[in-house]
Short mmCIF file of C-alpha atoms and ligand atoms in Angstrom, two decimals:
data_model
loop_
_atom_site.label_atom_id
_atom_site.label_comp_id
_atom_site.label_asym_id
_atom_site.label_seq_id
_atom_site.Cartn_x
_atom_site.Cartn_y
_atom_site.Cartn_z
CA MET A 1 -19.61 19.22 -4.26
CA ILE A 2 -16.32 20.77 -3.22
CA GLN A 3 -14.49 19.28 -0.29
CA GLY A 4 -10.82 19.72 0.51
CA GLY A 5 -10.29 21.42 -2.83
CA SER A 6 -11.35 18.42 -4.91
CA GLU A 7 -14.67 17.60 -6.42
CA LEU A 8 -16.38 14.56 -4.91
CA ILE A 9 -18.91 12.62 -6.94
CA LEU A 10 -20.96 10.77 -4.37
CA PRO A 11 -23.17 7.65 -4.52
CA GLY A 12 -26.49 8.50 -6.14
CA ALA A 13 -24.71 10.39 -8.93
CA THR A 14 -24.63 9.06 -12.50
CA LEU A 15 -21.39 7.84 -14.07
CA GLY A 16 -20.91 7.63 -17.83
CA VAL A 17 -18.84 4.99 -19.60
CA LEU A 18 -17.83 5.11 -23.25
CA GLY A 19 -17.75 1.61 -24.68
CA SER A 20 -20.01 -1.26 -23.70
CA GLY A 21 -18.01 -4.47 -23.42
CA GLN A 22 -17.15 -6.64 -20.43
CA LEU A 23 -14.88 -4.02 -18.85
CA GLY A 24 -17.78 -1.57 -18.76
CA ARG A 25 -20.05 -4.31 -17.45
CA MET A 26 -17.79 -5.02 -14.48
CA PHE A 27 -17.32 -1.26 -13.91
CA ALA A 28 -21.12 -0.89 -13.89
CA ILE A 29 -21.52 -3.78 -11.45
CA ALA A 30 -18.99 -2.19 -9.09
CA ALA A 31 -20.58 1.27 -9.46
CA ARG A 32 -24.15 0.08 -8.94
CA ARG A 33 -23.08 -1.91 -5.88
CA MET A 34 -21.88 1.39 -4.42
CA GLY A 35 -25.17 3.14 -5.23
CA TYR A 36 -24.23 4.98 -8.41
CA ARG A 37 -26.25 5.05 -11.60
CA VAL A 38 -24.47 4.14 -14.84
CA HIS A 39 -25.05 5.28 -18.42
CA THR A 40 -23.16 3.69 -21.31
CA LEU A 41 -22.70 4.87 -24.90
CA SER A 42 -21.53 2.72 -27.81
CA PRO A 43 -22.78 1.70 -31.27
CA GLU A 44 -24.07 -1.61 -29.82
CA THR A 45 -27.42 -2.70 -28.39
CA ASP A 46 -28.06 -5.24 -25.63
CA SER A 47 -24.34 -4.93 -24.88
CA PRO A 48 -22.51 -6.51 -21.93
CA THR A 49 -22.45 -3.09 -20.23
CA GLY A 50 -25.94 -2.06 -21.39
CA GLN A 51 -27.46 -5.13 -19.78
CA VAL A 52 -26.41 -3.98 -16.31
CA ALA A 53 -26.40 -0.18 -16.79
CA ASP A 54 -29.34 2.08 -15.96
CA VAL A 55 -29.30 3.55 -19.47
CA GLU A 56 -27.79 2.20 -22.69
CA VAL A 57 -27.34 4.82 -25.42
CA THR A 58 -26.79 3.33 -28.86
CA ALA A 59 -24.93 5.82 -31.06
CA ASP A 60 -21.72 6.14 -33.04
CA TYR A 61 -18.87 7.77 -31.14
CA GLY A 62 -18.84 10.43 -33.86
CA ASP A 63 -22.52 11.35 -33.35
CA GLN A 64 -21.95 14.68 -31.60
CA ASP A 65 -25.59 15.27 -30.63
CA SER A 66 -25.94 11.88 -28.95
CA VAL A 67 -22.54 12.21 -27.28
CA SER A 68 -23.45 15.70 -25.94
CA ASN A 69 -26.80 14.46 -24.62
CA PHE A 70 -25.09 11.52 -22.96
CA ALA A 71 -22.46 13.77 -21.35
CA ARG A 72 -25.06 16.26 -20.07
CA GLN A 73 -26.74 13.56 -18.00
CA VAL A 74 -23.69 12.30 -16.11
CA SER A 75 -21.29 13.68 -13.49
CA VAL A 76 -18.13 12.16 -14.97
CA VAL A 77 -17.20 10.07 -18.00
CA THR A 78 -14.69 7.25 -18.17
CA PHE A 79 -14.07 4.65 -20.85
CA GLU A 80 -13.64 0.94 -21.08
CA PHE A 81 -12.38 0.93 -24.66
CA GLU A 82 -9.51 3.17 -25.73
CA ASN A 83 -10.26 3.36 -29.44
CA VAL A 84 -12.72 6.20 -28.97
CA PRO A 85 -11.94 9.14 -31.29
CA SER A 86 -10.34 12.21 -29.65
CA GLU A 87 -13.22 14.37 -30.96
CA THR A 88 -15.63 12.32 -28.84
CA THR A 89 -13.77 12.97 -25.62
CA GLU A 90 -13.46 16.65 -26.60
CA VAL A 91 -17.24 16.90 -26.99
CA VAL A 92 -17.76 15.10 -23.68
CA SER A 93 -15.34 17.36 -21.83
CA ARG A 94 -17.56 20.40 -22.58
CA PHE A 95 -20.16 18.92 -20.22
CA ALA A 96 -18.41 16.54 -17.82
CA PRO A 97 -14.86 15.69 -16.73
CA VAL A 98 -13.27 12.81 -18.69
CA ARG A 99 -11.14 10.54 -16.49
CA PRO A 100 -8.50 9.56 -17.44
CA ALA A 101 -8.21 12.71 -19.60
CA GLY A 102 -8.56 12.61 -23.39
CA GLN A 103 -4.82 13.23 -23.68
CA VAL A 104 -4.09 9.86 -22.01
CA LEU A 105 -6.42 8.20 -24.51
CA HIS A 106 -4.78 10.04 -27.41
CA ILE A 107 -1.30 8.81 -26.45
CA THR A 108 -2.23 5.23 -25.60
CA GLN A 109 -4.47 4.52 -28.59
CA HIS A 110 -1.56 4.87 -31.00
CA ARG A 111 1.42 2.54 -30.61
CA LEU A 112 3.96 4.98 -32.06
CA ARG A 113 2.82 7.90 -29.94
CA GLU A 114 2.77 5.65 -26.87
CA LYS A 115 6.22 4.12 -27.37
CA GLY A 116 7.72 7.49 -28.37
CA TYR A 117 6.24 9.15 -25.27
CA LEU A 118 7.61 6.43 -23.00
CA ARG A 119 11.08 6.33 -24.60
CA GLU A 120 11.45 10.12 -24.41
CA ARG A 121 10.78 9.96 -20.69
CA GLY A 122 13.31 7.20 -20.08
CA PHE A 123 10.94 4.27 -19.58
CA PRO A 124 12.26 0.93 -20.87
CA VAL A 125 10.37 -0.08 -24.04
CA THR A 126 10.78 -2.76 -26.68
CA PRO A 127 13.10 -1.57 -29.50
CA PHE A 128 10.97 0.04 -32.24
CA ARG A 129 10.97 2.15 -35.41
CA ALA A 130 8.23 4.10 -37.16
CA ILE A 131 7.44 2.62 -40.59
CA ARG A 132 5.65 4.44 -43.42
CA SER A 133 6.76 2.46 -46.49
CA ALA A 134 8.13 -0.90 -47.62
CA GLU A 135 11.55 0.79 -48.06
CA GLU A 136 11.58 2.00 -44.43
CA LEU A 137 10.53 -1.47 -43.37
CA GLU A 138 13.40 -3.04 -45.27
CA VAL A 139 15.96 -0.75 -43.58
CA ALA A 140 14.48 -1.36 -40.10
CA VAL A 141 14.34 -5.14 -40.57
CA SER A 142 17.99 -5.22 -41.59
CA GLU A 143 18.83 -3.13 -38.51
CA PHE A 144 16.83 -5.23 -36.02
CA GLY A 145 17.36 -8.62 -37.63
CA CYS A 146 14.70 -11.33 -37.69
CA PRO A 147 12.30 -12.21 -36.30
CA ALA A 148 10.64 -8.82 -35.89
CA VAL A 149 7.03 -7.81 -35.33
CA LEU A 150 5.20 -5.35 -37.58
CA LYS A 151 2.11 -3.74 -36.01
CA THR A 152 -0.36 -1.14 -37.22
CA ALA A 153 0.17 2.13 -35.37
CA GLY A 154 -3.46 2.56 -34.36
CA TRP A 155 -6.54 0.54 -33.52
CA GLY A 156 -4.79 -2.75 -32.72
CA TYR A 157 -5.59 -5.13 -29.88
CA ASP A 158 -5.24 -8.82 -29.01
CA GLY A 159 -2.66 -9.32 -31.76
CA LYS A 160 -4.94 -7.87 -34.46
CA GLY A 161 -2.99 -5.90 -37.07
CA GLN A 162 0.25 -7.76 -36.25
CA ILE A 163 2.61 -9.69 -38.51
CA LYS A 164 5.73 -11.56 -37.46
CA ILE A 165 8.51 -11.19 -40.05
CA HIS A 166 10.79 -14.23 -40.17
CA SER A 167 13.14 -13.21 -42.98
CA ALA A 168 14.05 -10.13 -45.03
CA SER A 169 12.36 -11.72 -48.06
CA GLU A 170 8.96 -11.29 -46.36
CA VAL A 171 9.20 -7.48 -46.13
CA VAL A 172 7.20 -6.55 -49.24
CA SER A 173 4.41 -9.07 -48.63
CA ALA A 174 4.20 -8.17 -44.92
CA TRP A 175 3.84 -4.47 -45.72
CA ARG A 176 1.15 -5.21 -48.31
CA GLN A 177 -0.68 -7.59 -45.97
CA LEU A 178 -0.73 -5.06 -43.11
CA GLY A 179 -2.50 -2.61 -45.43
CA SER A 180 -1.74 0.39 -43.23
CA SER A 181 0.01 3.67 -44.07
CA GLU A 182 1.60 3.95 -40.63
CA ALA A 183 3.09 1.12 -38.65
CA ILE A 184 5.63 0.25 -36.00
CA LEU A 185 8.33 -2.37 -36.29
CA GLU A 186 9.45 -3.94 -33.03
CA GLY A 187 12.38 -6.21 -32.40
CA PHE A 188 11.09 -9.61 -31.32
CA VAL A 189 11.62 -9.96 -27.57
CA ASP A 190 12.58 -13.48 -26.55
CA PHE A 191 10.92 -13.01 -23.18
CA ARG A 192 11.00 -15.27 -20.13
CA LEU A 193 7.62 -14.10 -18.92
CA GLU A 194 4.90 -11.57 -19.68
CA VAL A 195 3.74 -9.54 -16.69
CA SER A 196 1.45 -6.60 -16.06
CA VAL A 197 0.83 -4.09 -13.33
CA VAL A 198 -2.70 -2.73 -13.01
CA ALA A 199 -2.64 0.47 -11.01
CA ALA A 200 -4.91 3.32 -10.03
CA ARG A 201 -4.36 6.99 -9.33
CA GLY A 202 -6.78 9.19 -7.49
CA LEU A 203 -7.77 12.80 -8.14
CA ASP A 204 -5.42 13.79 -5.30
CA GLY A 205 -2.48 11.86 -6.82
CA ALA A 206 -2.79 8.85 -4.48
CA PHE A 207 -1.38 5.70 -6.07
CA ALA A 208 -2.28 2.03 -5.58
CA HIS A 209 -1.36 -1.11 -7.54
CA PHE A 210 -2.44 -4.73 -7.52
CA GLY A 211 1.07 -6.18 -7.51
CA VAL A 212 2.61 -7.90 -10.49
CA LEU A 213 0.38 -10.22 -12.50
CA GLU A 214 1.83 -13.05 -14.58
CA ASN A 215 0.24 -13.53 -17.99
CA ALA A 216 0.25 -16.43 -20.45
CA HIS A 217 -1.04 -15.71 -23.96
CA SER A 218 -2.38 -18.04 -26.61
CA ASN A 219 -2.62 -16.82 -30.23
CA HIS A 220 -1.75 -13.29 -28.99
CA ILE A 221 -4.82 -13.28 -26.70
CA LEU A 222 -4.50 -13.37 -22.92
CA ASP A 223 -5.19 -16.92 -21.75
CA VAL A 224 -4.31 -17.26 -18.06
CA THR A 225 -3.27 -14.73 -15.39
CA VAL A 226 -1.73 -15.66 -12.05
CA SER A 227 -1.45 -13.40 -8.99
CA PRO A 228 1.05 -12.89 -7.53
CA ALA A 229 3.52 -13.33 -10.42
CA ARG A 230 6.19 -15.93 -9.72
CA ILE A 231 9.11 -13.49 -9.86
CA SER A 232 11.65 -12.16 -7.35
CA PRO A 233 10.66 -9.33 -4.98
CA LYS A 234 13.35 -7.17 -6.63
CA ILE A 235 11.84 -7.50 -10.12
CA ALA A 236 8.34 -7.04 -8.69
CA ALA A 237 9.44 -3.78 -7.06
CA GLU A 238 10.96 -2.62 -10.36
CA ALA A 239 7.76 -3.38 -12.28
CA GLU A 240 5.65 -1.57 -9.69
CA ALA A 241 7.98 1.44 -9.84
CA ILE A 242 7.70 1.57 -13.64
CA ALA A 243 3.90 1.50 -13.36
CA ARG A 244 3.90 4.28 -10.80
CA GLY A 245 6.19 6.38 -13.00
CA VAL A 246 3.90 5.90 -16.00
CA LEU A 247 0.70 6.82 -14.16
CA GLU A 248 2.38 9.89 -12.68
CA ALA A 249 3.93 11.01 -15.99
CA LEU A 250 0.57 10.73 -17.74
CA ASP A 251 -1.23 12.32 -14.75
CA VAL A 252 -3.77 9.48 -14.87
CA VAL A 253 -6.95 9.76 -12.84
CA GLY A 254 -8.42 6.28 -13.04
CA VAL A 255 -6.95 2.87 -13.77
CA LEU A 256 -4.14 2.02 -16.17
CA CYS A 257 -2.38 -1.24 -16.96
CA VAL A 258 1.27 -1.51 -17.97
CA GLU A 259 2.05 -4.70 -19.90
CA MET A 260 5.69 -5.73 -19.81
CA PHE A 261 8.05 -8.41 -21.06
CA LEU A 262 10.59 -9.85 -18.61
CA THR A 263 13.69 -10.87 -20.55
CA HIS A 264 15.97 -13.81 -19.76
CA ASP A 265 18.50 -11.36 -18.30
CA ASP A 266 15.84 -9.88 -15.98
CA ARG A 267 15.13 -6.65 -17.82
CA LEU A 268 11.57 -5.31 -17.93
CA LEU A 269 10.44 -3.79 -21.24
CA ILE A 270 7.06 -2.10 -21.67
CA ASN A 271 5.02 -3.68 -24.46
CA GLU A 272 1.93 -1.53 -24.16
CA LEU A 273 -0.35 0.53 -21.95
CA ALA A 274 -4.11 0.19 -21.49
CA PRO A 275 -5.71 3.32 -19.95
CA ARG A 276 -8.48 1.35 -18.21
CA PRO A 277 -9.02 -1.84 -16.23
CA HIS A 278 -7.38 -4.79 -17.97
CA ASN A 279 -8.16 -8.43 -18.58
CA SER A 280 -5.19 -9.40 -16.41
CA GLY A 281 -6.85 -7.58 -13.49
CA HIS A 282 -10.15 -9.46 -13.67
CA LEU A 283 -9.12 -11.73 -10.83
CA THR A 284 -9.04 -8.71 -8.51
CA PHE A 285 -12.86 -8.88 -8.49
CA ASP A 286 -12.64 -12.01 -6.33
CA ALA A 287 -9.12 -12.06 -4.95
CA ASN A 288 -8.38 -8.50 -3.75
CA VAL A 289 -10.03 -6.35 -1.08
CA THR A 290 -10.88 -3.76 -3.77
CA SER A 291 -11.26 -4.76 -7.42
CA GLN A 292 -9.79 -2.84 -10.34
CA PHE A 293 -13.36 -1.82 -11.24
CA GLU A 294 -14.23 -0.45 -7.81
CA GLN A 295 -10.88 1.34 -7.89
CA GLN A 296 -11.87 2.92 -11.22
CA VAL A 297 -15.14 4.12 -9.65
CA ARG A 298 -13.36 5.52 -6.60
CA ALA A 299 -10.65 7.24 -8.65
CA ILE A 300 -12.94 8.97 -11.14
CA CYS A 301 -15.31 10.05 -8.35
CA GLY A 302 -12.53 11.64 -6.31
CA LEU A 303 -12.97 9.12 -3.48
CA PRO A 304 -10.06 7.58 -1.55
CA LEU A 305 -8.62 4.48 -3.25
CA GLY A 306 -9.39 1.15 -1.56
CA SER A 307 -6.95 -1.44 -0.25
CA THR A 308 -5.52 -3.59 -3.04
CA GLU A 309 -4.44 -6.35 -0.66
CA LEU A 310 -4.51 -9.82 -2.24
CA LEU A 311 -6.75 -12.00 -0.05
CA ARG A 312 -5.52 -15.30 -1.49
CA PRO A 313 -3.29 -16.34 -4.41
CA ALA A 314 -5.47 -16.51 -7.50
CA ALA A 315 -5.58 -17.44 -11.16
CA MET A 316 -7.90 -16.42 -13.99
CA ALA A 317 -8.60 -18.33 -17.20
CA ASN A 318 -10.33 -16.62 -20.12
CA LEU A 319 -13.31 -18.31 -21.76
CA LEU A 320 -13.21 -17.64 -25.50
CA GLY A 321 -16.01 -18.52 -27.87
CA ASP A 322 -14.05 -21.67 -28.74
CA VAL A 323 -15.23 -23.20 -25.45
CA TRP A 324 -18.72 -23.35 -27.01
CA ALA A 325 -17.48 -25.27 -30.11
CA ASN A 326 -19.28 -28.47 -29.09
CA GLY A 327 -22.34 -26.89 -27.50
CA GLU A 328 -23.11 -25.31 -24.14
CA PRO A 329 -20.18 -25.63 -21.74
CA ASN A 330 -20.64 -27.92 -18.76
CA TRP A 331 -20.94 -25.20 -16.09
CA ALA A 332 -21.97 -27.49 -13.26
CA GLU A 333 -18.96 -29.74 -13.78
CA ALA A 334 -16.51 -26.79 -13.53
CA LEU A 335 -18.31 -25.35 -10.50
CA LYS A 336 -17.96 -28.64 -8.64
CA LEU A 337 -14.56 -27.15 -7.81
CA PRO A 338 -15.73 -24.91 -4.95
CA GLU A 339 -12.84 -22.41 -5.21
CA VAL A 340 -13.90 -21.46 -8.75
CA LYS A 341 -15.93 -18.35 -9.62
CA LEU A 342 -17.73 -17.96 -12.93
CA HIS A 343 -18.01 -14.63 -14.77
CA LEU A 344 -19.97 -14.43 -18.02
CA TYR A 345 -20.36 -11.25 -20.04
CA GLY A 346 -23.84 -11.73 -21.51
CA LYS A 347 -22.69 -11.99 -25.14
CA ALA A 348 -25.16 -13.77 -27.38
CA SER A 349 -22.92 -15.29 -30.05
CA ALA A 350 -19.86 -17.34 -29.09
CA ARG A 351 -17.54 -16.72 -32.02
CA PRO A 352 -14.07 -18.33 -31.88
CA GLY A 353 -11.57 -15.95 -30.27
CA ARG A 354 -14.31 -13.77 -28.72
CA LYS A 355 -13.95 -13.13 -24.98
CA MET A 356 -17.17 -14.54 -23.50
CA GLY A 357 -16.25 -14.77 -19.82
CA HIS A 358 -13.62 -15.98 -17.40
CA LEU A 359 -13.08 -18.26 -14.43
CA THR A 360 -11.18 -17.28 -11.29
CA ALA A 361 -9.81 -19.73 -8.74
CA MET A 362 -8.30 -18.98 -5.35
CA ALA A 363 -6.01 -21.31 -3.42
CA ASP A 364 -3.15 -21.48 -0.94
CA SER A 365 -0.54 -20.90 -3.64
CA ALA A 366 -0.37 -19.37 -7.12
CA ASP A 367 0.63 -22.76 -8.58
CA GLN A 368 -2.39 -24.46 -7.04
CA ALA A 369 -4.77 -21.68 -8.15
CA GLU A 370 -3.46 -22.03 -11.70
CA ARG A 371 -3.93 -25.81 -11.65
CA ILE A 372 -7.50 -25.48 -10.38
CA VAL A 373 -8.55 -22.82 -12.88
CA ARG A 374 -7.10 -24.79 -15.81
CA GLU A 375 -8.83 -27.94 -14.57
CA ALA A 376 -12.14 -26.04 -14.27
CA ARG A 377 -11.87 -24.74 -17.81
CA GLN A 378 -11.08 -28.23 -19.06
CA ARG A 379 -14.18 -29.55 -17.30
CA LEU A 380 -16.37 -27.12 -19.26
CA MET A 381 -15.70 -29.25 -22.30
CA ASN A 382 -16.47 -32.48 -20.46
CA ARG A 383 -19.67 -33.87 -21.96
CA GLU A 384 -20.08 -36.55 -19.28
CA GLY A 385 -21.88 -34.12 -16.86
P1 AMP B 401 0.08 -6.69 -28.29
O1 AMP B 401 -1.21 -6.63 -29.10
O2 AMP B 401 1.12 -5.73 -28.73
O3 AMP B 401 -0.16 -6.68 -26.81
O4 AMP B 401 0.67 -8.16 -28.59
C1 AMP B 401 0.01 -9.32 -28.21
C2 AMP B 401 1.00 -10.39 -27.83
O5 AMP B 401 1.90 -10.64 -28.94
C3 AMP B 401 1.91 -10.01 -26.68
O6 AMP B 401 1.29 -10.20 -25.44
C4 AMP B 401 3.08 -10.95 -26.92
O7 AMP B 401 2.76 -12.27 -26.49
C5 AMP B 401 3.21 -10.94 -28.43
N1 AMP B 401 4.15 -9.85 -28.86
C6 AMP B 401 3.81 -8.59 -29.20
N2 AMP B 401 4.90 -7.84 -29.48
C7 AMP B 401 5.97 -8.62 -29.31
C8 AMP B 401 7.40 -8.43 -29.42
N3 AMP B 401 7.93 -7.26 -29.80
N4 AMP B 401 8.18 -9.48 -29.12
C9 AMP B 401 7.67 -10.69 -28.75
N5 AMP B 401 6.35 -10.93 -28.63
C10 AMP B 401 5.49 -9.93 -28.90
#
């Protein structure tokens, strides 16, 4: 349907999502609540997204016939997982618009392309060098000094494919251990805080963000997010402006998250981009007028973006498989805290480090929300029900 020069995809239509994890699940929940149908494609079965979608297609991303069939049945395709091959989005785009576009995926799924793109356009990024051999690594390590962080150029997430180099003597073993032909070396940023801005951009260029989120990691995996971040309004405005610049430069239609380090001297440096809703934005499901997932639906359908107003300060704690180490978590004990909301992703096996769900708490202040959500997570391991 054409209205005002832009194509509207209205409730009742079918939305396609590539990937089938928890981000797709929450997208599907938001979409179905608004009356859309959802199809998902991934190599998995009984996936977190598949369980709540109308149709779950199980196929490899490289299976062109299955991808074409999937794309023919939907009005638009988005993704919840950026490591989808470019050829897949090219096949999809013959039948349905891909939002954000395949080009955004192409840039953001490769750390060197992403950092190079951002640096060329004047965005502040962590210092980095492209590395293709142990010799190049040796030169870069002597330039940057130690510690430094070596990362594979592609297909990395949650600290996978990352090695911290503590001294020049570790260069050869680090390069061998990484086992990649293309990598990126980053100077180690002694940051004060990690923050992110999750933002959305509509088909008409409208922009909305969820403010600055404050993130604490554990073993390179996001652990706790607090909204709003406990930073000055000036730094918050800078972070939001960086996010806006990135979404506009990339011409994003959809949701994108900019992860940043805040240094001790108050500089913001981009660590990485995620061209989709982000774990740090999960609390928006409960704490903001419009969630990051509803915003993704609105943006890719050409609808107006919703208000991102924060209803109450909030905190989110991830539930990794480790929480199941001593048996089923004590859900009732955690939910005795009435401000706490439970989200589980429907994953059958609770492996250590696997994201199984999260808790969100809302309170009168960010500090209090953080205390409550940490207390709730602790209670899950309390056997004294
Ligand atoms: P990434 O997979 O690049 O998001 O890295 C995961 C986590 O590792 C980040 O959230 C940081 O806590 C840490 N990290 C990654 N790169 C650096 C860096 N250059 N300096 C300091 N810490 C880093």
